Backbone as XML, in Angstrom:
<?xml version="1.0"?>
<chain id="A" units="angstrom">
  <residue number="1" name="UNK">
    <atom name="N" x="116.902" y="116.503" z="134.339"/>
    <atom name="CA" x="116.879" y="116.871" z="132.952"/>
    <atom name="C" x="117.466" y="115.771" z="132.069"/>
  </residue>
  <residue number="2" name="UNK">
    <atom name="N" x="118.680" y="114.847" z="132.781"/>
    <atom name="CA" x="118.966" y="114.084" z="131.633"/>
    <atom name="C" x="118.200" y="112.860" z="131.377"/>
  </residue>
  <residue number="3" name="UNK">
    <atom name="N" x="117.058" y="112.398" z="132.325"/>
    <atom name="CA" x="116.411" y="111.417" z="132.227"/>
    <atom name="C" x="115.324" y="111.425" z="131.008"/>
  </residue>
  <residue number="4" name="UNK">
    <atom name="N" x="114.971" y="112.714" z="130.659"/>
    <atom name="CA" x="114.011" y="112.966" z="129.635"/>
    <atom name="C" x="114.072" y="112.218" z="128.476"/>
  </residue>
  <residue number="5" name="UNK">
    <atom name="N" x="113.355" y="112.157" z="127.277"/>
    <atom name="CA" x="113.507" y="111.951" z="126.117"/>
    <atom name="C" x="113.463" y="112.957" z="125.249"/>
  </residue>
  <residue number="6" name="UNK">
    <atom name="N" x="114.165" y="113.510" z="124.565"/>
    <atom name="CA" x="113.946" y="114.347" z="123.353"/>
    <atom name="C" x="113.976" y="114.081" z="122.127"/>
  </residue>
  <residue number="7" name="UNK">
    <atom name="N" x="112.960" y="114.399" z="121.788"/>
    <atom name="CA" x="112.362" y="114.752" z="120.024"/>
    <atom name="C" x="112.414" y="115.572" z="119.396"/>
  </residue>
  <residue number="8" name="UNK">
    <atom name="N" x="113.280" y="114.992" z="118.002"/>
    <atom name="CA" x="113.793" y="116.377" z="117.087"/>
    <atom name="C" x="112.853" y="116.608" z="116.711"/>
  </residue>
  <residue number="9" name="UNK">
    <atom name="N" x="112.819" y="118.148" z="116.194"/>
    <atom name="CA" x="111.792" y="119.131" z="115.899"/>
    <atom name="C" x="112.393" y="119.371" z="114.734"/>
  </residue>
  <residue number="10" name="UNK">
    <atom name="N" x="113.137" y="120.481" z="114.281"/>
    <atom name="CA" x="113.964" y="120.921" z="113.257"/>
    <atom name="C" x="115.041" y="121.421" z="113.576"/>
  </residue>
  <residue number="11" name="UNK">
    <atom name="N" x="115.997" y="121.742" z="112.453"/>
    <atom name="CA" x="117.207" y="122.630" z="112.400"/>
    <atom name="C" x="117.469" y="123.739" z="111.842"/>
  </residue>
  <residue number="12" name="UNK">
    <atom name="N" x="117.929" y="124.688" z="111.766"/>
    <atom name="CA" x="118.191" y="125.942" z="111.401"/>
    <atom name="C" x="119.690" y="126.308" z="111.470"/>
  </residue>
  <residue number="13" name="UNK">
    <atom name="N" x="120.175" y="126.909" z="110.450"/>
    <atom name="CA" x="121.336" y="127.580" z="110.223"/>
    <atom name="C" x="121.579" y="128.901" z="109.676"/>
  </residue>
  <residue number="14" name="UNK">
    <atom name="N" x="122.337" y="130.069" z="110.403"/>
    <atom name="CA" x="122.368" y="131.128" z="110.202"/>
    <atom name="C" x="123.416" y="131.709" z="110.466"/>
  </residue>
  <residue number="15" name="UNK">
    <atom name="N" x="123.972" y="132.904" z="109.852"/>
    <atom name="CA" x="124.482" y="134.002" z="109.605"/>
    <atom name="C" x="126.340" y="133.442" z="108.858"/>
  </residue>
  <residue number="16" name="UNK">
    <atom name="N" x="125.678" y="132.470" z="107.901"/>
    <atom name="CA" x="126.315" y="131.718" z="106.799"/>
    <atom name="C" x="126.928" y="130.880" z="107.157"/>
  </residue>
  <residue number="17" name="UNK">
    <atom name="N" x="126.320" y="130.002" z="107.868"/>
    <atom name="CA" x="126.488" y="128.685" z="109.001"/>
    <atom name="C" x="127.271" y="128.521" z="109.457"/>
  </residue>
  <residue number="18" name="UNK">
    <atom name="N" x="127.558" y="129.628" z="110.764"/>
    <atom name="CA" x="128.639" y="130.075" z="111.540"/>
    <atom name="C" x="127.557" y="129.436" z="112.860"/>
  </residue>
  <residue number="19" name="UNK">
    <atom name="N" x="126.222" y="129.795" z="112.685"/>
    <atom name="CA" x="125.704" y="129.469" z="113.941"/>
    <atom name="C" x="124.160" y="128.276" z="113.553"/>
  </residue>
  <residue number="20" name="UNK">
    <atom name="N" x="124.359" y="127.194" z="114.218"/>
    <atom name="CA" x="123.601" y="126.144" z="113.805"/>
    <atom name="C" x="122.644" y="125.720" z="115.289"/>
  </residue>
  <residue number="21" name="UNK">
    <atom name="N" x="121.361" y="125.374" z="114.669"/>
    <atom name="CA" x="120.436" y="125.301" z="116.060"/>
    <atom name="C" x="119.518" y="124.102" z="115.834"/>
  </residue>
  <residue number="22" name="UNK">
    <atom name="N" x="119.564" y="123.097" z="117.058"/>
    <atom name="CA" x="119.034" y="121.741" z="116.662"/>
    <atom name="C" x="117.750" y="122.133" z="117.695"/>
  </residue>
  <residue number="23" name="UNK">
    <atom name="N" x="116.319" y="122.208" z="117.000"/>
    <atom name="CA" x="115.762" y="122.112" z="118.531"/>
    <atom name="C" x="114.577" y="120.707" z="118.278"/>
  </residue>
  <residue number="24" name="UNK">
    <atom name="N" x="114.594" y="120.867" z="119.887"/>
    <atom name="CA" x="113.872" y="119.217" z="120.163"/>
    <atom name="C" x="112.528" y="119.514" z="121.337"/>
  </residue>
  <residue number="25" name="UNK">
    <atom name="N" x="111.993" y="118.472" z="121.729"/>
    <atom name="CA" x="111.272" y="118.744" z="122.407"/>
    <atom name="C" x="111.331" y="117.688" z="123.549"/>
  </residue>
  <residue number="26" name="UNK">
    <atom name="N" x="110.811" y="118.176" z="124.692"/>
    <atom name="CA" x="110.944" y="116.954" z="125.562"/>
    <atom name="C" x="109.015" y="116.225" z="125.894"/>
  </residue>
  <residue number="27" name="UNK">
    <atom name="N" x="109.309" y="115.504" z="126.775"/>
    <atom name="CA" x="108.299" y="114.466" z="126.852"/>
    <atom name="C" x="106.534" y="115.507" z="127.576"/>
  </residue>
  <residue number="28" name="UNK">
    <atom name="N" x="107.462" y="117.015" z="127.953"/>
    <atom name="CA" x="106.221" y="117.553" z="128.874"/>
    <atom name="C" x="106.321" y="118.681" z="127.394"/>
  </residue>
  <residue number="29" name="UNK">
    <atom name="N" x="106.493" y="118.439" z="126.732"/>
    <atom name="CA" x="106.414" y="119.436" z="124.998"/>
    <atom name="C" x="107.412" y="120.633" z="125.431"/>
  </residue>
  <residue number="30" name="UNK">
    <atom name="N" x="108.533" y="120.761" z="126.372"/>
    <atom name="CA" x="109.297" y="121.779" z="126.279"/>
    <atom name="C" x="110.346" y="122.130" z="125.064"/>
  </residue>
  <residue number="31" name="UNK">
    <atom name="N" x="110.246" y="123.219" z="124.470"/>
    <atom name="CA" x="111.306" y="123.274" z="123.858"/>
    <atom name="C" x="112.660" y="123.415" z="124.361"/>
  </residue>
  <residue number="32" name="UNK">
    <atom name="N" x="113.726" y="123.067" z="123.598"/>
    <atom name="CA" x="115.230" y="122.503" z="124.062"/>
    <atom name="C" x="115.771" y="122.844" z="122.885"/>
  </residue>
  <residue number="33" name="UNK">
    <atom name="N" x="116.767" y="124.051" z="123.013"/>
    <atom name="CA" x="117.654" y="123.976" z="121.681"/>
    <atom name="C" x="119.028" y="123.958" z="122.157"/>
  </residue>
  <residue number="34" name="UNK">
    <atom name="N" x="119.633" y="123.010" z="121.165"/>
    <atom name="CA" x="120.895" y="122.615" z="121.249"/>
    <atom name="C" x="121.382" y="123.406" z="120.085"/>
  </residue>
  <residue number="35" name="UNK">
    <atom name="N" x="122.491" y="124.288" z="120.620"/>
    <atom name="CA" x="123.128" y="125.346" z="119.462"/>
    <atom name="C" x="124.445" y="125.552" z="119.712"/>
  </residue>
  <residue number="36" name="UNK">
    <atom name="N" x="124.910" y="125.792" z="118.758"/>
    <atom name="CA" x="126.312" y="126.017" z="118.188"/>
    <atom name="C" x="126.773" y="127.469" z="117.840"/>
  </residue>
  <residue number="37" name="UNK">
    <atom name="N" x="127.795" y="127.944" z="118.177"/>
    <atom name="CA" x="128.361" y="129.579" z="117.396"/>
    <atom name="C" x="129.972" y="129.546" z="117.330"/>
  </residue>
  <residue number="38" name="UNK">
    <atom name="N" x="130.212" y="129.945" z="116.129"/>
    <atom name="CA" x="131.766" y="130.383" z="115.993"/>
    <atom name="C" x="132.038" y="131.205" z="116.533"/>
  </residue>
  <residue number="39" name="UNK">
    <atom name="N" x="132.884" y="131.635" z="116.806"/>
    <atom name="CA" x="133.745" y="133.067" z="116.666"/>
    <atom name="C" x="133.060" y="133.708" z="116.163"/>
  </residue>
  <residue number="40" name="UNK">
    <atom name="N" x="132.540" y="135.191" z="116.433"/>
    <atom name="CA" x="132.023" y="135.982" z="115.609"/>
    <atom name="C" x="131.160" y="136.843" z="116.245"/>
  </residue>
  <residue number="41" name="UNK">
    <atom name="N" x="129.675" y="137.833" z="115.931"/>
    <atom name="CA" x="129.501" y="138.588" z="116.538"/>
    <atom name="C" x="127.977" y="138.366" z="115.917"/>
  </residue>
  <residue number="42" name="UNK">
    <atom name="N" x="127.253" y="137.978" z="116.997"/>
    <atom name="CA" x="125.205" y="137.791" z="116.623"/>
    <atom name="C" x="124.412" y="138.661" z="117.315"/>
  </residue>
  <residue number="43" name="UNK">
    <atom name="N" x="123.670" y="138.961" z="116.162"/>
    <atom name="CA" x="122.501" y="139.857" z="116.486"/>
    <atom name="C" x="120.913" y="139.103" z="116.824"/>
  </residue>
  <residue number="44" name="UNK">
    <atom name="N" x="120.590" y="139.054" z="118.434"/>
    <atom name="CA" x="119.459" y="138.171" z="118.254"/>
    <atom name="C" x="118.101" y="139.072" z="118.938"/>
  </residue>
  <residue number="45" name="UNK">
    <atom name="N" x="116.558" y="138.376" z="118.863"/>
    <atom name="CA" x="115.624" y="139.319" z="119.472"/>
    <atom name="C" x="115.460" y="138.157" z="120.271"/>
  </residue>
  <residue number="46" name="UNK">
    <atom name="N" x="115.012" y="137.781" z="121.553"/>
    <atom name="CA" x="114.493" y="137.097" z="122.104"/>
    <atom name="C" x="112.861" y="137.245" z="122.780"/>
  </residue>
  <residue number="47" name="UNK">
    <atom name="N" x="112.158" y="136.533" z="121.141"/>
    <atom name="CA" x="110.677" y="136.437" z="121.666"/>
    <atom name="C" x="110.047" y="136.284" z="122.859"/>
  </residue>
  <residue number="48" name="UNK">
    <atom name="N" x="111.044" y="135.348" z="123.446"/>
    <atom name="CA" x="110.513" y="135.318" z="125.477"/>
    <atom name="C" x="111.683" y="134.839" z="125.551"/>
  </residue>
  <residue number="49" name="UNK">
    <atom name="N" x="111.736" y="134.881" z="127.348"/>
    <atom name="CA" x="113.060" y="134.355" z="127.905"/>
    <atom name="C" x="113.682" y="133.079" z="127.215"/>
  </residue>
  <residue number="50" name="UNK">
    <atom name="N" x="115.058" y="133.412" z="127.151"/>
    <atom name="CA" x="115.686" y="132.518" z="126.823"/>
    <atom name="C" x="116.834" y="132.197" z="128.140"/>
  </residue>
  <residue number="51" name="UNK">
    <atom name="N" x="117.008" y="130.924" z="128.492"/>
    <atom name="CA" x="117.924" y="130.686" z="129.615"/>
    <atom name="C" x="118.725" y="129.859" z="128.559"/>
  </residue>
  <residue number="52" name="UNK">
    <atom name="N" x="120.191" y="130.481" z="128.518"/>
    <atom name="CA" x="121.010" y="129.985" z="128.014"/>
    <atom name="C" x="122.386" y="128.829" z="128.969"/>
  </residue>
  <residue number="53" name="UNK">
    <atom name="N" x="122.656" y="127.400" z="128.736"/>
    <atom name="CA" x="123.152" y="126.647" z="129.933"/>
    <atom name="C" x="124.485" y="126.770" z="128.603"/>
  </residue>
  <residue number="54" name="UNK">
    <atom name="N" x="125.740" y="127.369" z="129.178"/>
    <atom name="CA" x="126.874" y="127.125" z="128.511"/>
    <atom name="C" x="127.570" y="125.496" z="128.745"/>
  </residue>
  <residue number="55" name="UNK">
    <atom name="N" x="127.543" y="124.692" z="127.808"/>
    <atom name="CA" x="128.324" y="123.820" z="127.894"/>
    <atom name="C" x="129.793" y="123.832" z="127.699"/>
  </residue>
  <residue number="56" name="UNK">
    <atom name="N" x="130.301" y="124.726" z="126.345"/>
    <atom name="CA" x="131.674" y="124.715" z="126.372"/>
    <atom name="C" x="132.318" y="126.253" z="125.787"/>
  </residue>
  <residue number="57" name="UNK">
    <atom name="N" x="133.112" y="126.451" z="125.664"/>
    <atom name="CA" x="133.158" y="127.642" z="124.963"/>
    <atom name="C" x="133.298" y="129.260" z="125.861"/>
  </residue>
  <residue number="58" name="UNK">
    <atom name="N" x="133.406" y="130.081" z="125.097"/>
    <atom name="CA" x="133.494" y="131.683" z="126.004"/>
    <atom name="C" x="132.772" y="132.261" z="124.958"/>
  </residue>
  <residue number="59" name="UNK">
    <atom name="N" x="131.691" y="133.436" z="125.991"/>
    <atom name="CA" x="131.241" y="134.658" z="124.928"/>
    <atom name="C" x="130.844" y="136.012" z="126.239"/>
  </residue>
  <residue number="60" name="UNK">
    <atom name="N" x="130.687" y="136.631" z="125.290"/>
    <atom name="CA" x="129.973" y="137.855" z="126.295"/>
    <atom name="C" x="128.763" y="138.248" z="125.637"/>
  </residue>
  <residue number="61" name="UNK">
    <atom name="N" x="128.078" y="138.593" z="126.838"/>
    <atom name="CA" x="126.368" y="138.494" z="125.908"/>
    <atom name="C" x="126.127" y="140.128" z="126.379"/>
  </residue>
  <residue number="62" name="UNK">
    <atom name="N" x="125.454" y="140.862" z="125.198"/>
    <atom name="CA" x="125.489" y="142.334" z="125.223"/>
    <atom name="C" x="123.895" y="142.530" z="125.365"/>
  </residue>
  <residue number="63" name="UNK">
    <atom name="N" x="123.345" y="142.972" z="126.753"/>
    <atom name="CA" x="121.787" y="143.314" z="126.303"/>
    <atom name="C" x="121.609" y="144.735" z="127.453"/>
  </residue>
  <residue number="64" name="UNK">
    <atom name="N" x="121.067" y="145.605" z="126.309"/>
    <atom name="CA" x="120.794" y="146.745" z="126.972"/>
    <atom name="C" x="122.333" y="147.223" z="126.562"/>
  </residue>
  <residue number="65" name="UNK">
    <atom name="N" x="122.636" y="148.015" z="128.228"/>
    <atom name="CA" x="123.609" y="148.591" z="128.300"/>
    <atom name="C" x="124.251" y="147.232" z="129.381"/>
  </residue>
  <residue number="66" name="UNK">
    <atom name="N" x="123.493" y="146.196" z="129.628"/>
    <atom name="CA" x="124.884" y="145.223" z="130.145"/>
    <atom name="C" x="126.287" y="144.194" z="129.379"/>
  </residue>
  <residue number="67" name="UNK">
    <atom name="N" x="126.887" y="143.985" z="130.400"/>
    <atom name="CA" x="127.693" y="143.086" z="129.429"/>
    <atom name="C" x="128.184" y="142.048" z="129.775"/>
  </residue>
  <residue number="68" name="UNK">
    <atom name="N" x="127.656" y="140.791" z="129.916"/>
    <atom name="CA" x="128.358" y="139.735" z="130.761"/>
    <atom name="C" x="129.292" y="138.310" z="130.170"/>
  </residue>
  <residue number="69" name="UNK">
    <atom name="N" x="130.456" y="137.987" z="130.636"/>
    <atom name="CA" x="130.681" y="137.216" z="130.111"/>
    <atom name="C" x="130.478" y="135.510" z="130.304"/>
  </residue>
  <residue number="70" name="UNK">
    <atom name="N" x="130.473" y="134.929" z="130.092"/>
    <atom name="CA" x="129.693" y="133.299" z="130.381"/>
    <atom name="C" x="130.969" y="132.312" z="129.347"/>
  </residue>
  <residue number="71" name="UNK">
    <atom name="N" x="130.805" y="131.297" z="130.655"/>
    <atom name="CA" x="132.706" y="130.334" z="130.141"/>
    <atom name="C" x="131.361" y="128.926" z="131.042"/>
  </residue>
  <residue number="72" name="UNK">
    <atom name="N" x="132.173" y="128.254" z="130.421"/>
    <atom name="CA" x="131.510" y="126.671" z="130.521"/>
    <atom name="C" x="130.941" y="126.260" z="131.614"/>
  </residue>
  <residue number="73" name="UNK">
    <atom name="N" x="129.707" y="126.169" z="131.645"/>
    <atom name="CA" x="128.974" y="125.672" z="132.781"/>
    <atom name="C" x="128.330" y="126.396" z="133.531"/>
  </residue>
  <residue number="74" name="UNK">
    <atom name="N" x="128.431" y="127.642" z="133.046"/>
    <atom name="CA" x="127.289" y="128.852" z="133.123"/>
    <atom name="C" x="126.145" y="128.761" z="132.624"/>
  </residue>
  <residue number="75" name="UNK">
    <atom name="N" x="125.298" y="129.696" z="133.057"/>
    <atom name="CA" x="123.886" y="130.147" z="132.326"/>
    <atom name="C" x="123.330" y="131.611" z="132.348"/>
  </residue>
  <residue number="76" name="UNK">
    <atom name="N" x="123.188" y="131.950" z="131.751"/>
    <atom name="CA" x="122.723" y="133.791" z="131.257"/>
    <atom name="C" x="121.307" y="133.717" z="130.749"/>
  </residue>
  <residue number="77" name="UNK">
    <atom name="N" x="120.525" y="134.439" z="131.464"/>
    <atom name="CA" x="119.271" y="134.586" z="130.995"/>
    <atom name="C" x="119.188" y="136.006" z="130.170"/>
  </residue>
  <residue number="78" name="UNK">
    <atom name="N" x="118.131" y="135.903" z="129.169"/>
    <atom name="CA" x="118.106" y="137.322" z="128.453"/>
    <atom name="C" x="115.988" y="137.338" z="128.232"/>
  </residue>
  <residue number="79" name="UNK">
    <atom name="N" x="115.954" y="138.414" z="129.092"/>
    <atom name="CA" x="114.666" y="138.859" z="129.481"/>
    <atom name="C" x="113.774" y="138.691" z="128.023"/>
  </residue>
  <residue number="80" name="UNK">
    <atom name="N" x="112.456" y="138.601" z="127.845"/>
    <atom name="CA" x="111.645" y="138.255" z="126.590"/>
    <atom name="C" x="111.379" y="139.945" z="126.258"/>
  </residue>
  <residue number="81" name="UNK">
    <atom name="N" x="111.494" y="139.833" z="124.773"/>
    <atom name="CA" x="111.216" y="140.877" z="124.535"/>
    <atom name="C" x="112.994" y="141.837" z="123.761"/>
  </residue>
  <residue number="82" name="UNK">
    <atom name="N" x="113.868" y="141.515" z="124.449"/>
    <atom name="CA" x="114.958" y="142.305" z="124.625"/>
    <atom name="C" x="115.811" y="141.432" z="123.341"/>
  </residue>
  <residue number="83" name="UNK">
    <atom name="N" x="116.314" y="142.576" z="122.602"/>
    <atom name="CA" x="117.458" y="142.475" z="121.805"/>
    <atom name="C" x="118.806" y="141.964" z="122.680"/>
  </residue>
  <residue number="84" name="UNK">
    <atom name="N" x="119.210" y="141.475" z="121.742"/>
    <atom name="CA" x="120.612" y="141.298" z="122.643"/>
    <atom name="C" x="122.095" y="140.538" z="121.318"/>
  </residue>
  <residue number="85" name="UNK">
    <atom name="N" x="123.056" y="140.942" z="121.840"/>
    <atom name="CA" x="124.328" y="140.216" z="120.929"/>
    <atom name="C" x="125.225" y="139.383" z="121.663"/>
  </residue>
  <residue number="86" name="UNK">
    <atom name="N" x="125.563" y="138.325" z="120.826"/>
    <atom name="CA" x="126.530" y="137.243" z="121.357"/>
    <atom name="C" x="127.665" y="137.513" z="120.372"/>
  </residue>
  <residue number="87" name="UNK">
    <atom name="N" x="128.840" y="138.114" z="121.355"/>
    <atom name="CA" x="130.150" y="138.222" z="120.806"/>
    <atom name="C" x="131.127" y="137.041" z="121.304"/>
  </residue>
  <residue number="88" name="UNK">
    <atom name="N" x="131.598" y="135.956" z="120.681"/>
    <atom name="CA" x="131.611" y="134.686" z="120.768"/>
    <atom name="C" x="133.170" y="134.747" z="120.380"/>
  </residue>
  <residue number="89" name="UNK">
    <atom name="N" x="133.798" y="134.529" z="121.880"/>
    <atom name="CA" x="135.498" y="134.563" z="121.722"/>
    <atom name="C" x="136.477" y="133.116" z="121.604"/>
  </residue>
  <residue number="90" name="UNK">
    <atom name="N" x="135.082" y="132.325" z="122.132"/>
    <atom name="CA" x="135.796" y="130.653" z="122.038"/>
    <atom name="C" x="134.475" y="129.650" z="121.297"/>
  </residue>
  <residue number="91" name="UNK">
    <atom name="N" x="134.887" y="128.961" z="120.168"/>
    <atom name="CA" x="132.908" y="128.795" z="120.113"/>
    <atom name="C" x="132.575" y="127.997" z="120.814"/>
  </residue>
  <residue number="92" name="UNK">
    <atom name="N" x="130.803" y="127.946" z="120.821"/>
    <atom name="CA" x="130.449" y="128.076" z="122.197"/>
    <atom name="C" x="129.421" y="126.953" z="121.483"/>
  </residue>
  <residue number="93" name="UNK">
    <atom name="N" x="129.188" y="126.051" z="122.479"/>
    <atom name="CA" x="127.872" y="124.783" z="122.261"/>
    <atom name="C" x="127.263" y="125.504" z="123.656"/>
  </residue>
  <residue number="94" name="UNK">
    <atom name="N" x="125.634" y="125.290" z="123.480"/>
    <atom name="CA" x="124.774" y="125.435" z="124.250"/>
    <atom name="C" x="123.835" y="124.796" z="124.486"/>
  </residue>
  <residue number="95" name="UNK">
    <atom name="N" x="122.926" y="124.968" z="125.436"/>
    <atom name="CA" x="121.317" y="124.655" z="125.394"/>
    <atom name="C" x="120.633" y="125.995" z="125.881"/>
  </residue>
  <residue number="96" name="UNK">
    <atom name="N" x="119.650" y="125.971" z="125.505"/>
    <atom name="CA" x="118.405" y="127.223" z="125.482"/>
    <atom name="C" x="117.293" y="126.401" z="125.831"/>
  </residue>
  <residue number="97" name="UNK">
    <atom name="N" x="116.518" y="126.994" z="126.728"/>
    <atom name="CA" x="114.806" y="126.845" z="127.032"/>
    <atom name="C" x="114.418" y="127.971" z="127.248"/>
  </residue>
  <residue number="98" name="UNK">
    <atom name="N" x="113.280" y="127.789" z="127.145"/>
    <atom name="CA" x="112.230" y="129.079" z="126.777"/>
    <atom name="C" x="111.518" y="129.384" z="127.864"/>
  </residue>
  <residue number="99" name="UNK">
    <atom name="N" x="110.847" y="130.846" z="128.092"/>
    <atom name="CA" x="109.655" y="130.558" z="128.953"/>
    <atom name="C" x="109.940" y="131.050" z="130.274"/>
  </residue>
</chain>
């Protein structure tokens, strides 16, 4: 993965730029988002799987009736389709791919 090249795509900021999302693309057109969250408590839908790779930070991710927590160097997948919340106790840098 780190040999790739990535190409910025756009950025996005939300829920009063507590949570910021850089996404890029790599050389086989995957999307790659590099994201950011404070402290705080997010409400997200996930259009398709999202595999989340924790780089730094603590949260617990709420989907369904589960509840798991994820600390640096983890990864949490959240099924496509499924609501889910990130209650974010240390903030947290990430990466996300899709699919």
């Amino acid at each position: 993965m780190f040999n790739e090249t990535y190409n910025y795509q756009d950025s996005y900021v939300f829920f009063d730029g507590n949570v910021i999302l850089r996404n890029f693309k790599t050389d086989n057109n995957e999307l790659i988002t590099f994201g950011f969250m404070r402290c705080g408590e997010y409400r997200w839908l996930a259009d398709e799987q999202e595999t989340f790779h924790i780089e730094s930070g603590q949260a617990v991710f709420l989907v369904d009736d589960d509840e798991v927590t994820v600390i640096s160097h983890s990864t949490f997948v959240v099924p496509k389709g499924k609501e889910f919340t990130v209650r974010v106790l240390e903030h947290l840098d990430y990466r996300c791919q899709y699919g």
